[in-house]
PDB file of C-alpha atoms and ligand atoms in Angstrom:
ATOM      1  CA  UNK U   1    -148.433 182.015 -40.215  1.00 87.00           C
ATOM      2  CA  UNK U   2    -152.207 182.441 -40.027  1.00 92.00           C
ATOM      3  CA  UNK U   3    -153.902 179.572 -38.207  1.00 95.00           C
ATOM      4  CA  UNK U   4    -157.440 179.097 -36.975  1.00 98.00           C
ATOM      5  CA  UNK U   5    -158.988 177.083 -34.191  1.00 98.00           C
ATOM      6  CA  UNK U   6    -162.621 175.962 -34.265  1.00 98.00           C
ATOM      7  CA  UNK U   7    -164.398 174.918 -31.067  1.00 98.00           C
ATOM      8  CA  UNK U   8    -167.713 173.229 -31.823  1.00 98.00           C
ATOM      9  CA  UNK U   9    -170.401 172.581 -29.230  1.00 98.00           C
ATOM     10  CA  UNK U  10    -172.672 169.778 -30.384  1.00 98.00           C
ATOM     11  CA  UNK U  11    -174.675 166.783 -29.144  1.00 98.00           C
ATOM     12  CA  UNK U  12    -173.544 164.789 -32.182  1.00 98.00           C
ATOM     13  CA  UNK U  13    -169.736 164.876 -32.271  1.00 98.00           C
ATOM     14  CA  UNK U  14    -169.581 161.802 -34.534  1.00 98.00           C
ATOM     15  CA  UNK U  15    -171.090 163.832 -37.359  1.00 98.00           C
ATOM     16  CA  UNK U  16    -167.774 165.715 -37.580  1.00 97.00           C
ATOM     17  CA  UNK U  17    -165.381 162.768 -37.764  1.00 96.00           C
ATOM     18  CA  UNK U  18    -165.873 162.006 -41.450  1.00 95.00           C
ATOM     19  CA  UNK U  19    -165.598 165.667 -42.317  1.00 95.00           C
ATOM     20  CA  UNK U  20    -162.403 166.280 -40.338  1.00 95.00           C
ATOM     21  CA  UNK U  21    -160.698 163.057 -41.409  1.00 93.00           C
ATOM     22  CA  UNK U  22    -161.045 163.767 -45.087  1.00 86.00           C
ATOM     23  CA  UNK U  23    -159.815 165.931 -47.861  1.00 76.00           C
ATOM     24  CA  UNK U  24    -158.208 169.337 -47.503  1.00 84.00           C
ATOM     25  CA  UNK U  25    -159.332 169.748 -43.901  1.00 88.00           C
ATOM     26  CA  UNK U  26    -157.304 166.748 -42.783  1.00 91.00           C
ATOM     27  CA  UNK U  27    -154.244 168.044 -44.673  1.00 92.00           C
ATOM     28  CA  UNK U  28    -154.657 171.478 -43.121  1.00 95.00           C
ATOM     29  CA  UNK U  29    -154.682 169.770 -39.711  1.00 94.00           C
ATOM     30  CA  UNK U  30    -151.499 167.895 -40.515  1.00 95.00           C
ATOM     31  CA  UNK U  31    -149.843 171.138 -41.576  1.00 96.00           C
ATOM     32  CA  UNK U  32    -150.931 172.754 -38.297  1.00 96.00           C
ATOM     33  CA  UNK U  33    -152.946 175.397 -40.139  1.00 97.00           C
ATOM     34  CA  UNK U  34    -156.237 174.549 -38.463  1.00 97.00           C
ATOM     35  CA  UNK U  35    -157.228 172.982 -35.176  1.00 97.00           C
ATOM     36  CA  UNK U  36    -160.686 171.673 -34.288  1.00 97.00           C
ATOM     37  CA  UNK U  37    -162.131 170.732 -30.929  1.00 98.00           C
ATOM     38  CA  UNK U  38    -165.451 168.976 -30.996  1.00 98.00           C
ATOM     39  CA  UNK U  39    -167.120 169.222 -27.609  1.00 98.00           C
ATOM     40  CA  UNK U  40    -170.233 167.367 -26.555  1.00 98.00           C
ATOM     41  CA  UNK U  41    -172.080 169.957 -24.493  1.00 98.00           C
ATOM     42  CA  UNK U  42    -173.813 167.155 -22.593  1.00 98.00           C
ATOM     43  CA  UNK U  43    -170.481 166.972 -20.738  1.00 98.00           C
ATOM     44  CA  UNK U  44    -171.494 170.331 -19.245  1.00 98.00           C
ATOM     45  CA  UNK U  45    -174.929 169.173 -18.085  1.00 98.00           C
ATOM     46  CA  UNK U  46    -174.336 168.732 -14.389  1.00 97.00           C
ATOM     47  CA  UNK U  47    -177.867 167.706 -13.377  1.00 95.00           C
ATOM     48  CA  UNK U  48    -178.612 164.145 -12.283  1.00 96.00           C
ATOM     49  CA  UNK U  49    -179.599 162.737 -15.665  1.00 97.00           C
ATOM     50  CA  UNK U  50    -177.333 165.055 -17.659  1.00 97.00           C
ATOM     51  CA  UNK U  51    -180.332 166.458 -19.506  1.00 98.00           C
ATOM     52  CA  UNK U  52    -179.657 169.197 -22.043  1.00 98.00           C
ATOM     53  CA  UNK U  53    -183.249 170.015 -22.995  1.00 98.00           C
ATOM     54  CA  UNK U  54    -186.592 170.664 -21.351  1.00 98.00           C
ATOM     55  CA  UNK U  55    -190.199 171.494 -22.253  1.00 98.00           C
ATOM     56  CA  UNK U  56    -190.945 175.084 -23.323  1.00 98.00           C
ATOM     57  CA  UNK U  57    -192.354 177.554 -20.793  1.00 98.00           C
ATOM     58  CA  UNK U  58    -195.842 178.545 -21.937  1.00 98.00           C
ATOM     59  CA  UNK U  59    -196.355 175.174 -23.610  1.00 98.00           C
ATOM     60  CA  UNK U  60    -195.868 174.037 -27.160  1.00 97.00           C
ATOM     61  CA  UNK U  61    -194.210 171.337 -29.213  1.00 96.00           C
ATOM     62  CA  UNK U  62    -190.655 170.164 -29.011  1.00 97.00           C
ATOM     63  CA  UNK U  63    -187.886 170.454 -26.502  1.00 98.00           C
ATOM     64  CA  UNK U  64    -185.803 173.550 -25.869  1.00 98.00           C
ATOM     65  CA  UNK U  65    -182.051 173.445 -25.191  1.00 98.00           C
ATOM     66  CA  UNK U  66    -181.327 174.481 -21.605  1.00 98.00           C
ATOM     67  CA  UNK U  67    -179.033 177.438 -20.986  1.00 98.00           C
ATOM     68  CA  UNK U  68    -176.676 175.957 -18.352  1.00 98.00           C
ATOM     69  CA  UNK U  69    -174.562 173.610 -20.520  1.00 98.00           C
ATOM     70  CA  UNK U  70    -173.798 176.441 -22.996  1.00 98.00           C
ATOM     71  CA  UNK U  71    -172.909 178.986 -20.326  1.00 98.00           C
ATOM     72  CA  UNK U  72    -170.728 176.433 -18.492  1.00 98.00           C
ATOM     73  CA  UNK U  73    -168.975 175.214 -21.629  1.00 98.00           C
ATOM     74  CA  UNK U  74    -168.200 178.775 -22.744  1.00 98.00           C
ATOM     75  CA  UNK U  75    -166.816 179.633 -19.296  1.00 98.00           C
ATOM     76  CA  UNK U  76    -164.543 176.631 -19.690  1.00 98.00           C
ATOM     77  CA  UNK U  77    -163.459 177.569 -23.213  1.00 98.00           C
ATOM     78  CA  UNK U  78    -162.895 181.292 -22.852  1.00 97.00           C
ATOM     79  CA  UNK U  79    -160.089 182.688 -20.727  1.00 97.00           C
ATOM     80  CA  UNK U  80    -161.342 186.072 -19.410  1.00 95.00           C
ATOM     81  CA  UNK U  81    -157.843 187.512 -19.928  1.00 96.00           C
ATOM     82  CA  UNK U  82    -157.912 186.703 -23.658  1.00 94.00           C
ATOM     83  CA  UNK U  83    -159.734 188.476 -26.440  1.00 95.00           C
ATOM     84  CA  UNK U  84    -163.234 187.004 -26.695  1.00 95.00           C
ATOM     85  CA  UNK U  85    -163.580 185.026 -29.951  1.00 98.00           C
ATOM     86  CA  UNK U  86    -166.791 185.226 -32.003  1.00 98.00           C
ATOM     87  CA  UNK U  87    -169.391 182.745 -30.743  1.00 98.00           C
ATOM     88  CA  UNK U  88    -171.508 181.778 -33.735  1.00 99.00           C
ATOM     89  CA  UNK U  89    -174.927 180.255 -33.239  1.00 99.00           C
ATOM     90  CA  UNK U  90    -176.248 178.353 -36.250  1.00 98.00           C
ATOM     91  CA  UNK U  91    -179.820 179.403 -36.938  1.00 98.00           C
ATOM     92  CA  UNK U  92    -182.154 180.060 -39.876  1.00 98.00           C
ATOM     93  CA  UNK U  93    -182.856 183.399 -38.141  1.00 98.00           C
ATOM     94  CA  UNK U  94    -179.215 184.470 -38.441  1.00 98.00           C
ATOM     95  CA  UNK U  95    -177.309 186.665 -40.842  1.00 98.00           C
ATOM     96  CA  UNK U  96    -176.983 184.955 -44.225  1.00 98.00           C
ATOM     97  CA  UNK U  97    -173.548 183.466 -44.876  1.00 98.00           C
ATOM     98  CA  UNK U  98    -171.863 185.007 -47.927  1.00 97.00           C
ATOM     99  CA  UNK U  99    -168.301 184.873 -49.245  1.00 96.00           C
ATOM    100  CA  UNK U 100    -167.794 188.315 -47.749  1.00 96.00           C
ATOM    101  CA  UNK U 101    -168.869 187.025 -44.330  1.00 98.00           C
ATOM    102  CA  UNK U 102    -166.624 183.963 -44.748  1.00 98.00           C
ATOM    103  CA  UNK U 103    -163.632 186.214 -45.478  1.00 97.00           C
ATOM    104  CA  UNK U 104    -164.398 188.300 -42.425  1.00 98.00           C
ATOM    105  CA  UNK U 105    -164.678 185.203 -40.201  1.00 98.00           C
ATOM    106  CA  UNK U 106    -161.340 183.968 -41.588  1.00 98.00           C
ATOM    107  CA  UNK U 107    -159.570 187.010 -40.099  1.00 98.00           C
ATOM    108  CA  UNK U 108    -160.099 185.557 -36.597  1.00 98.00           C
ATOM    109  CA  UNK U 109    -157.672 183.113 -34.997  1.00 98.00           C
ATOM    110  CA  UNK U 110    -160.472 181.339 -33.207  1.00 98.00           C
ATOM    111  CA  UNK U 111    -164.212 180.696 -33.710  1.00 98.00           C
ATOM    112  CA  UNK U 112    -166.709 178.995 -31.405  1.00 99.00           C
ATOM    113  CA  UNK U 113    -169.687 177.350 -33.108  1.00 98.00           C
ATOM    114  CA  UNK U 114    -172.917 176.417 -31.329  1.00 99.00           C
ATOM    115  CA  UNK U 115    -175.014 173.638 -32.879  1.00 98.00           C
ATOM    116  CA  UNK U 116    -178.576 173.202 -31.680  1.00 98.00           C
ATOM    117  CA  UNK U 117    -181.290 170.628 -32.179  1.00 94.00           C
ATOM    118  CA  UNK U 118    -184.976 170.016 -31.386  1.00 90.00           C
ATOM    119  CA  UNK U 119    -187.068 173.190 -31.123  1.00 93.00           C
ATOM    120  CA  UNK U 120    -184.021 175.411 -30.617  1.00 96.00           C
ATOM    121  CA  UNK U 121    -182.106 177.243 -27.919  1.00 98.00           C
ATOM    122  CA  UNK U 122    -183.355 178.970 -24.785  1.00 98.00           C
ATOM    123  CA  UNK U 123    -183.384 182.644 -25.781  1.00 98.00           C
ATOM    124  CA  UNK U 124    -180.735 183.488 -23.163  1.00 98.00           C
ATOM    125  CA  UNK U 125    -178.209 181.459 -25.196  1.00 98.00           C
ATOM    126  CA  UNK U 126    -178.990 183.654 -28.228  1.00 98.00           C
ATOM    127  CA  UNK U 127    -178.697 186.794 -26.125  1.00 98.00           C
ATOM    128  CA  UNK U 128    -175.802 186.188 -23.743  1.00 98.00           C
ATOM    129  CA  UNK U 129    -173.697 183.336 -25.109  1.00 98.00           C
ATOM    130  CA  UNK U 130    -173.716 183.889 -28.876  1.00 98.00           C
ATOM    131  CA  UNK U 131    -172.059 187.003 -30.283  1.00 98.00           C
ATOM    132  CA  UNK U 132    -173.780 186.497 -33.643  1.00 98.00           C
ATOM    133  CA  UNK U 133    -176.173 184.157 -35.421  1.00 98.00           C
ATOM    134  CA  UNK U 134    -175.403 182.735 -38.839  1.00 98.00           C
ATOM    135  CA  UNK U 135    -177.800 181.151 -41.352  1.00 98.00           C
ATOM    136  CA  UNK U 136    -176.571 179.158 -44.333  1.00 98.00           C
ATOM    137  CA  UNK U 137    -179.874 179.626 -46.184  1.00 98.00           C
ATOM    138  CA  UNK U 138    -183.625 179.918 -45.980  1.00 98.00           C
ATOM    139  CA  UNK U 139    -184.512 176.323 -45.181  1.00 98.00           C
ATOM    140  CA  UNK U 140    -184.739 174.421 -41.912  1.00 97.00           C
ATOM    141  CA  UNK U 141    -182.393 171.587 -40.988  1.00 98.00           C
ATOM    142  CA  UNK U 142    -182.614 169.166 -38.073  1.00 98.00           C
ATOM    143  CA  UNK U 143    -179.545 170.640 -36.421  1.00 98.00           C
ATOM    144  CA  UNK U 144    -176.710 173.131 -36.663  1.00 98.00           C
ATOM    145  CA  UNK U 145    -173.965 170.577 -37.437  1.00 98.00           C
ATOM    146  CA  UNK U 146    -174.074 170.834 -41.227  1.00 98.00           C
ATOM    147  CA  UNK U 147    -174.064 174.656 -41.092  1.00 98.00           C
ATOM    148  CA  UNK U 148    -171.081 174.489 -38.690  1.00 98.00           C
ATOM    149  CA  UNK U 149    -169.196 172.248 -41.126  1.00 97.00           C
ATOM    150  CA  UNK U 150    -170.023 174.638 -43.957  1.00 98.00           C
ATOM    151  CA  UNK U 151    -168.526 177.496 -41.963  1.00 98.00           C
ATOM    152  CA  UNK U 152    -165.435 175.452 -41.060  1.00 97.00           C
ATOM    153  CA  UNK U 153    -164.978 174.387 -44.669  1.00 97.00           C
ATOM    154  CA  UNK U 154    -165.457 177.800 -46.268  1.00 97.00           C
ATOM    155  CA  UNK U 155    -163.368 179.612 -43.644  1.00 98.00           C
ATOM    156  CA  UNK U 156    -160.534 177.044 -43.697  1.00 97.00           C
ATOM    157  CA  UNK U 157    -159.962 177.362 -47.401  1.00 95.00           C
ATOM    158  CA  UNK U 158    -159.298 181.079 -46.948  1.00 96.00           C
ATOM    159  CA  UNK U 159    -156.332 180.309 -44.668  1.00 97.00           C
ATOM    160  CA  UNK U 160    -153.132 180.636 -46.734  1.00 95.00           C
ATOM    161  CA  UNK U 161    -151.615 177.199 -47.380  1.00 94.00           C
ATOM    162  CA  UNK U 162    -154.827 175.199 -46.858  1.00 93.00           C
ATOM    163  CA  UNK U 163    -155.481 174.874 -50.571  1.00 88.00           C
ATOM    164  CA  UNK U 164    -152.566 173.361 -52.449  1.00 74.00           C
ATOM    165  CA  UNK U 165    -152.415 176.378 -54.670  1.00 52.00           C
ATOM    166  CA  UNK U 166    -152.693 179.796 -53.063  1.00 60.00           C
ATOM    167  CA  UNK U 167    -154.347 181.188 -56.190  1.00 54.00           C
ATOM    168  CA  UNK U 168    -157.334 178.821 -56.195  1.00 59.00           C
ATOM    169  CA  UNK U 169    -159.206 180.638 -53.420  1.00 64.00           C
ATOM    170  CA  UNK U 170    -158.833 183.919 -55.250  1.00 61.00           C
ATOM    171  CA  UNK U 171    -159.988 182.620 -58.610  1.00 54.00           C
ATOM    172  CA  UNK U 172    -163.320 181.153 -57.686  1.00 70.00           C
ATOM    173  CA  UNK U 173    -166.839 182.345 -58.027  1.00 72.00           C
ATOM    174  CA  UNK U 174    -167.543 185.368 -55.822  1.00 79.00           C
ATOM    175  CA  UNK U 175    -163.864 186.229 -55.254  1.00 73.00           C
ATOM    176  CA  UNK U 176    -164.264 189.126 -57.717  1.00 87.00           C
ATOM    177  CA  UNK U 177    -168.044 189.179 -57.360  1.00 93.00           C
ATOM    178  CA  UNK U 178    -168.667 187.302 -60.618  1.00 97.00           C
ATOM    179  CA  UNK U 179    -169.501 183.647 -61.233  1.00 97.00           C
ATOM    180  CA  UNK U 180    -166.663 181.515 -62.479  1.00 97.00           C
ATOM    181  CA  UNK U 181    -166.017 180.934 -66.190  1.00 98.00           C
ATOM    182  CA  UNK U 182    -166.437 177.384 -67.600  1.00 98.00           C
ATOM    183  CA  UNK U 183    -163.470 175.020 -67.196  1.00 98.00           C
ATOM    184  CA  UNK U 184    -162.433 172.214 -69.550  1.00 98.00           C
ATOM    185  CA  UNK U 185    -159.825 169.488 -69.501  1.00 98.00           C
ATOM    186  CA  UNK U 186    -158.706 166.791 -71.941  1.00 98.00           C
ATOM    187  CA  UNK U 187    -159.883 165.313 -74.245  1.00 98.00           C
ATOM    188  CA  UNK U 188    -160.465 168.220 -76.632  1.00 98.00           C
ATOM    189  CA  UNK U 189    -163.342 166.260 -78.162  1.00 98.00           C
ATOM    190  CA  UNK U 190    -165.516 163.671 -76.431  1.00 98.00           C
ATOM    191  CA  UNK U 191    -168.534 162.030 -78.086  1.00 98.00           C
ATOM    192  CA  UNK U 192    -168.477 164.893 -80.520  1.00 98.00           C
ATOM    193  CA  UNK U 193    -168.590 167.531 -77.758  1.00 98.00           C
ATOM    194  CA  UNK U 194    -165.861 170.080 -78.347  1.00 98.00           C
ATOM    195  CA  UNK U 195    -163.798 172.207 -76.021  1.00 98.00           C
ATOM    196  CA  UNK U 196    -164.080 175.857 -77.166  1.00 98.00           C
ATOM    197  CA  UNK U 197    -161.441 176.529 -79.803  1.00 98.00           C
ATOM    198  CA  UNK U 198    -160.012 179.599 -78.070  1.00 98.00           C
ATOM    199  CA  UNK U 199    -158.843 177.500 -75.083  1.00 98.00           C
ATOM    200  CA  UNK U 200    -156.736 175.321 -77.390  1.00 98.00           C
ATOM    201  CA  UNK U 201    -155.206 178.333 -79.139  1.00 98.00           C
ATOM    202  CA  UNK U 202    -152.477 179.039 -76.591  1.00 98.00           C
ATOM    203  CA  UNK U 203    -153.253 182.739 -77.076  1.00 98.00           C
ATOM    204  CA  UNK U 204    -153.239 183.980 -73.472  1.00 98.00           C
ATOM    205  CA  UNK U 205    -154.798 187.374 -74.082  1.00 98.00           C
ATOM    206  CA  UNK U 206    -157.657 185.896 -76.111  1.00 98.00           C
ATOM    207  CA  UNK U 207    -158.186 183.232 -73.417  1.00 98.00           C
ATOM    208  CA  UNK U 208    -158.293 185.836 -70.659  1.00 98.00           C
ATOM    209  CA  UNK U 209    -160.789 187.940 -72.595  1.00 98.00           C
ATOM    210  CA  UNK U 210    -162.974 184.901 -73.311  1.00 98.00           C
ATOM    211  CA  UNK U 211    -162.954 183.881 -69.640  1.00 98.00           C
ATOM    212  CA  UNK U 212    -163.892 187.356 -68.476  1.00 98.00           C
ATOM    213  CA  UNK U 213    -166.754 187.460 -70.981  1.00 98.00           C
ATOM    214  CA  UNK U 214    -168.012 183.994 -69.994  1.00 98.00           C
ATOM    215  CA  UNK U 215    -167.939 185.053 -66.326  1.00 98.00           C
ATOM    216  CA  UNK U 216    -169.951 188.136 -67.207  1.00 98.00           C
ATOM    217  CA  UNK U 217    -172.371 186.111 -69.367  1.00 98.00           C
ATOM    218  CA  UNK U 218    -172.996 183.537 -66.610  1.00 98.00           C
ATOM    219  CA  UNK U 219    -173.485 186.167 -63.964  1.00 98.00           C
ATOM    220  CA  UNK U 220    -175.836 188.133 -66.227  1.00 98.00           C
ATOM    221  CA  UNK U 221    -177.857 184.982 -67.044  1.00 98.00           C
ATOM    222  CA  UNK U 222    -177.936 183.333 -63.628  1.00 98.00           C
ATOM    223  CA  UNK U 223    -177.313 185.962 -60.946  1.00 98.00           C
ATOM    224  CA  UNK U 224    -177.895 189.381 -62.513  1.00 98.00           C
ATOM    225  CA  UNK U 225    -178.226 191.037 -59.084  1.00 97.00           C
ATOM    226  CA  UNK U 226    -174.523 190.327 -58.461  1.00 97.00           C
ATOM    227  CA  UNK U 227    -173.565 192.674 -61.306  1.00 98.00           C
ATOM    228  CA  UNK U 228    -174.723 195.692 -59.306  1.00 97.00           C
ATOM    229  CA  UNK U 229    -171.909 195.144 -56.788  1.00 95.00           C
ATOM    230  CA  UNK U 230    -169.055 194.473 -59.243  1.00 96.00           C
ATOM    231  CA  UNK U 231    -166.473 196.926 -60.551  1.00 96.00           C
ATOM    232  CA  UNK U 232    -166.857 196.785 -64.328  1.00 97.00           C
ATOM    233  CA  UNK U 233    -164.471 198.069 -66.984  1.00 98.00           C
ATOM    234  CA  UNK U 234    -165.708 199.922 -70.060  1.00 98.00           C
ATOM    235  CA  UNK U 235    -165.036 196.737 -72.051  1.00 98.00           C
ATOM    236  CA  UNK U 236    -167.200 194.744 -69.603  1.00 98.00           C
ATOM    237  CA  UNK U 237    -170.039 197.229 -70.041  1.00 98.00           C
ATOM    238  CA  UNK U 238    -169.865 197.026 -73.822  1.00 98.00           C
ATOM    239  CA  UNK U 239    -170.034 193.231 -73.635  1.00 98.00           C
ATOM    240  CA  UNK U 240    -173.027 193.336 -71.252  1.00 98.00           C
ATOM    241  CA  UNK U 241    -174.802 195.813 -73.538  1.00 98.00           C
ATOM    242  CA  UNK U 242    -174.311 193.349 -76.402  1.00 98.00           C
ATOM    243  CA  UNK U 243    -175.893 190.598 -74.308  1.00 98.00           C
ATOM    244  CA  UNK U 244    -178.900 192.816 -73.603  1.00 98.00           C
ATOM    245  CA  UNK U 245    -179.266 193.711 -77.287  1.00 98.00           C
ATOM    246  CA  UNK U 246    -179.092 190.033 -78.298  1.00 96.00           C
ATOM    247  CA  UNK U 247    -181.735 189.098 -75.734  1.00 93.00           C
ATOM    248  CA  UNK U 248    -184.749 187.404 -77.328  1.00 83.00           C
ATOM    249  CA  UNK U 249    -183.087 187.160 -80.736  1.00 81.00           C
TER     250      UNK U 249
HETATM  251  N1  4GY C   1    -180.644 177.086 -42.151  1.00 82.71           N
HETATM  252  N2  4GY C   1    -178.713 177.915 -41.157  1.00 82.71           N
HETATM  253  C1  4GY C   1    -179.769 176.464 -39.937  1.00 82.71           C
HETATM  254  C2  4GY C   1    -180.752 175.490 -39.474  1.00 82.71           C
HETATM  255  C3  4GY C   1    -181.393 173.992 -37.672  1.00 82.71           C
HETATM  256  C4  4GY C   1    -183.372 173.602 -34.471  1.00 82.71           C
HETATM  257  C5  4GY C   1    -181.734 175.394 -34.141  1.00 82.71           C
HETATM  258  C6  4GY C   1    -179.773 177.133 -41.154  1.00 82.71           C
HETATM  259  O1  4GY C   1    -178.059 177.738 -40.016  1.00 82.71           O
HETATM  260  N3  4GY C   1    -178.691 176.857 -39.275  1.00 82.71           N
HETATM  261  O2  4GY C   1    -181.669 175.162 -40.181  1.00 82.71           O
HETATM  262  N4  4GY C   1    -180.545 174.995 -38.246  1.00 82.71           N
HETATM  263  C7  4GY C   1    -182.075 174.443 -36.393  1.00 82.71           C
HETATM  264  C8  4GY C   1    -182.760 173.271 -35.810  1.00 82.71           C
HETATM  265  C9  4GY C   1    -182.394 174.208 -33.542  1.00 82.71           C
HETATM  266  C10 4GY C   1    -181.086 175.058 -35.435  1.00 82.71           C
END
């Protein structure tokens, strides 16, 4: 059975309680598929006032996170006789998180996540504590907690058994490199808005073809750059050529 353990170093452990105590993550915990340890790295600040930050050398705005609590906490978490788990530092300067990266992270049995605040980390934490830096997107947050939760959420749902249905993780957007086709449920008509006829037909081959084409259409309209990385059939190519020909009509 594949399981994963997340160790999170943060100054704001309460931010994680709502996340962990809800939804699929909580169920995955109950099933023993995932384990999370939320550690306040202030517990590893051994100076008199347990300070975790200090003013930047060379001057400037904001406070910088001191190296000692991170080095000490990692020493406590990692057994030198065991394989060193990835230590991910959340930063807008990191490698962009993609589904491919999520899948790769999900192959590990353990991940350590470092969440910073203020003006950032002392560079020695980047260099000697973190094994890689991850960014969830090109915008700046107040801290690394939300990115850490995004990693925990996206990685957890790749663990077999975490989602009720083992197929759901494979079917979604990005699993095959295309955006997902539109979904409908009952009623078949609401306020005059109709569910596409083909979905009511019960004709599985026609439904599959329609879904593939809608996935291709969406990807072509919204994220055309994704199409360069997808394996397309001859039928897919014909459909895409039709879309191009119809363009501007
Ligand atoms: N974007 N992706 C991000 C972020 C906040 C100051 C270092 C992001 O991953 N992390 O914006 N993080 C900063 C705040 C300390 C982290």
